[in-house]
XYZ file of C-alpha atoms in Angstrom:
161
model
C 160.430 146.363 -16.527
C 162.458 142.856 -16.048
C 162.423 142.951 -20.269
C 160.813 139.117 -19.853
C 157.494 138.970 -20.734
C 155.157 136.919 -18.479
C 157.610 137.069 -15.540
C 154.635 137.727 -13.336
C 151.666 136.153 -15.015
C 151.213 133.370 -12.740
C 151.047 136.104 -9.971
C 148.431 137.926 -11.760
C 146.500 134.999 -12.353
C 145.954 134.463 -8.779
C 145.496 137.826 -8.195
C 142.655 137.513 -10.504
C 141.317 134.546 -8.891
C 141.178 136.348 -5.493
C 140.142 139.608 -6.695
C 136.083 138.763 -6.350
C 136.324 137.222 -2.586
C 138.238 139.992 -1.571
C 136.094 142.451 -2.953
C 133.191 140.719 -1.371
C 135.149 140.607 2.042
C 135.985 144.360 2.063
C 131.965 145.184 1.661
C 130.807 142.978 4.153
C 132.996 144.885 6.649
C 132.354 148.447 5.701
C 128.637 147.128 5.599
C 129.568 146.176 9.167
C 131.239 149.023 10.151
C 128.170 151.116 8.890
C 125.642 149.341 11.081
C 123.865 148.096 7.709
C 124.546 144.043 8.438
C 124.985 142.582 11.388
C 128.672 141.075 11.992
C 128.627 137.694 12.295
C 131.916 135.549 12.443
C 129.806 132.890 10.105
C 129.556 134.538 7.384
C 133.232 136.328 7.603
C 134.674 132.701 8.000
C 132.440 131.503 4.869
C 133.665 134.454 2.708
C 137.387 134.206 3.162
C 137.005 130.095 2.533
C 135.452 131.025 -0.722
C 138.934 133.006 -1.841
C 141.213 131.333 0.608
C 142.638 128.194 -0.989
C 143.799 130.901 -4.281
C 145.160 133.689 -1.446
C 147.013 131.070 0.400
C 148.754 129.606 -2.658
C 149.534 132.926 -4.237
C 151.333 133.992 -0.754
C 153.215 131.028 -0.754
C 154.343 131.540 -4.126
C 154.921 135.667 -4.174
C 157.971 135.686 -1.599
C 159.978 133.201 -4.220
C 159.053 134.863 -7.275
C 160.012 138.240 -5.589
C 162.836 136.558 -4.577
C 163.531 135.441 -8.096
C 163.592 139.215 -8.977
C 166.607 139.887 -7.569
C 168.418 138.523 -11.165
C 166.993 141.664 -12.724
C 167.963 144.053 -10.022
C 170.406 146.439 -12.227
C 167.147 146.462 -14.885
C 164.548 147.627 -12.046
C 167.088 150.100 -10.253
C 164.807 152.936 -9.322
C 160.883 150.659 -8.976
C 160.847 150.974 -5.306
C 160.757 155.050 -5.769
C 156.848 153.843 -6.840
C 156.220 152.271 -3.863
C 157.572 155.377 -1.652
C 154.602 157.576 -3.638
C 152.077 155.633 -3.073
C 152.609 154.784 0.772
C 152.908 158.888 1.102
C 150.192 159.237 -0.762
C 148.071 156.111 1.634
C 149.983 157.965 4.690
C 147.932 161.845 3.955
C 144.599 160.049 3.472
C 144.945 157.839 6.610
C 146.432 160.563 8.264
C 149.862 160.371 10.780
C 147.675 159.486 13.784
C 145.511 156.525 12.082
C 148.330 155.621 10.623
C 150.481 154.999 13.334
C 147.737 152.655 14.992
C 147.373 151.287 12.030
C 151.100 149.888 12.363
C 150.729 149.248 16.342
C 147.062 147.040 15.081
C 148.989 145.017 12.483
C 152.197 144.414 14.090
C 152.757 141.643 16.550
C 155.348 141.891 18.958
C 155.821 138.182 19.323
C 156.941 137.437 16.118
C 159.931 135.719 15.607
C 160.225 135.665 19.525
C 159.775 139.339 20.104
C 162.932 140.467 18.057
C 161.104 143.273 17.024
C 159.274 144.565 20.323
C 160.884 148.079 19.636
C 159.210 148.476 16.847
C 158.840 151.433 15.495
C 161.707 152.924 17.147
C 159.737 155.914 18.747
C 159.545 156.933 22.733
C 157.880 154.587 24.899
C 155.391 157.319 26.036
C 154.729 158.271 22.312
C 153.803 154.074 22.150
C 152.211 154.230 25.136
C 150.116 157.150 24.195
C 149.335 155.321 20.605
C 148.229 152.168 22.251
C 145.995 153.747 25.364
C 145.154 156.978 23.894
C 144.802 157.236 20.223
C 143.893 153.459 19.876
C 140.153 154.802 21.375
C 139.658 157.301 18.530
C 138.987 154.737 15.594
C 138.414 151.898 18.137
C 135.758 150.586 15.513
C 138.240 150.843 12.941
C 140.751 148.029 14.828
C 138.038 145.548 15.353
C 139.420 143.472 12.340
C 142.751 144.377 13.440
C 145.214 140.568 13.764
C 146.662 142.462 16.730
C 145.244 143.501 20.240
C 146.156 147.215 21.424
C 149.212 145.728 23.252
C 151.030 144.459 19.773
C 149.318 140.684 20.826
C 148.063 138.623 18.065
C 143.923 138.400 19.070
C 142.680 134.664 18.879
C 140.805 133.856 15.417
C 137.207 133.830 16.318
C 136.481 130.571 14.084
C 133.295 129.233 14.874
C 132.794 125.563 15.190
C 130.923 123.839 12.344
C-alpha cells in the first residue's frame, strides 16, 4: 500500500516469532475456561516468558514504525475503512453487551492519572449497570481481564520462583 516494499518486514518477523507462544497461550486458557486443565499461574507465567522477550520488543518497536507511516499518509488514504469492518464484524460475534464489558475489563481508569475516567462517554447508570450487572453474565470470561470490574488494574499474580 506504502509502494515500499519491506516497510513492515521487521514487524512481521516478530509477529512470526510470537505467533507459536501466543497460540499456545490462547489454548491453555480456553482449556481453562473449559474445565479441561487446571489454571495454574505457573504455567501461565512460564508460557508468556517463552514468547515474551519477542512480544515486548515488537511493542516497543510497532508505535514508531506506525508512527513512521504517517510519510505515506496521502498513499494509504482510505486503510482505516478496513479496520472499521472488521471491529463491526468482532462487535456482532461478541455481541453489544459482551462487548461493552469487554471495554470496561480492558480499560483502566488510572491511566495517565485518570484523564480518561469518563470513558466511554455513556450514562453513569448505563456504567454502573455494565460494571454490577452485566459484568456477572460472562464473569468467567473476565478472569484474564488486566482490569477489575471497577476500571482498576488487578495485581499480576506472579508467583515467586
Amino acid at each position: 500500500m506504502t509502494g515500499e516494499k519491506g516497510i513492515m518486514q521487521a514487524s512481521t518477523e516478530q509477529h512470526d516469532g510470537f505467533r507459536g507462544g501466543l497460540e499456545t497461550f490462547v489454548d491453555y486458557v480456553w482449556h481453562c475456561i473449559a474445565g479441561e486443565a487446571k489454571y495454574a499461574a505457573q504455567e501461565l507465567v512460564r508460557i508468556i516468558d517463552g514468547f515474551e522477550p519477542v512480544l515486548w520488543q515488537h511493542l516497543n518497536d510497532e508505535i514508531p514504525a506506525f508512527v513512521d507511516l504517517r510519510k505515506y499518509s496521502e498513499r494509504l488514504k482510505g486503510f482505516h475503512s478496513g479496520f472499521a469492518v472488521e471491529a463491526e464484524k468482532t462487535h456482532r460475534e461478541l455481541g453489544i453487551l459482551a462487548g461493552a464489558v469487554f471495554l470496561m475489563a480492558t480499560h483502566d481508569v488510572e491511566y495517565e492519572d485518570g484523564i480518561h475516567t469518563d470513558f466511554p462517554p455513556i450514562p453513569s447508570a448505563i456504567s454502573w449497570g455494565l460494571r454490577n450487572v452485566a459484568w456477572w453474565v460472562h464473569r468467567d470470561w473476565w478472569a484474564f481481564a488486566p482490569c477489575d470490574r471497577s476500571g482498576k488494574m488487578r495485581p499480576l499474580d506472579i508467583p515467586s520462583a
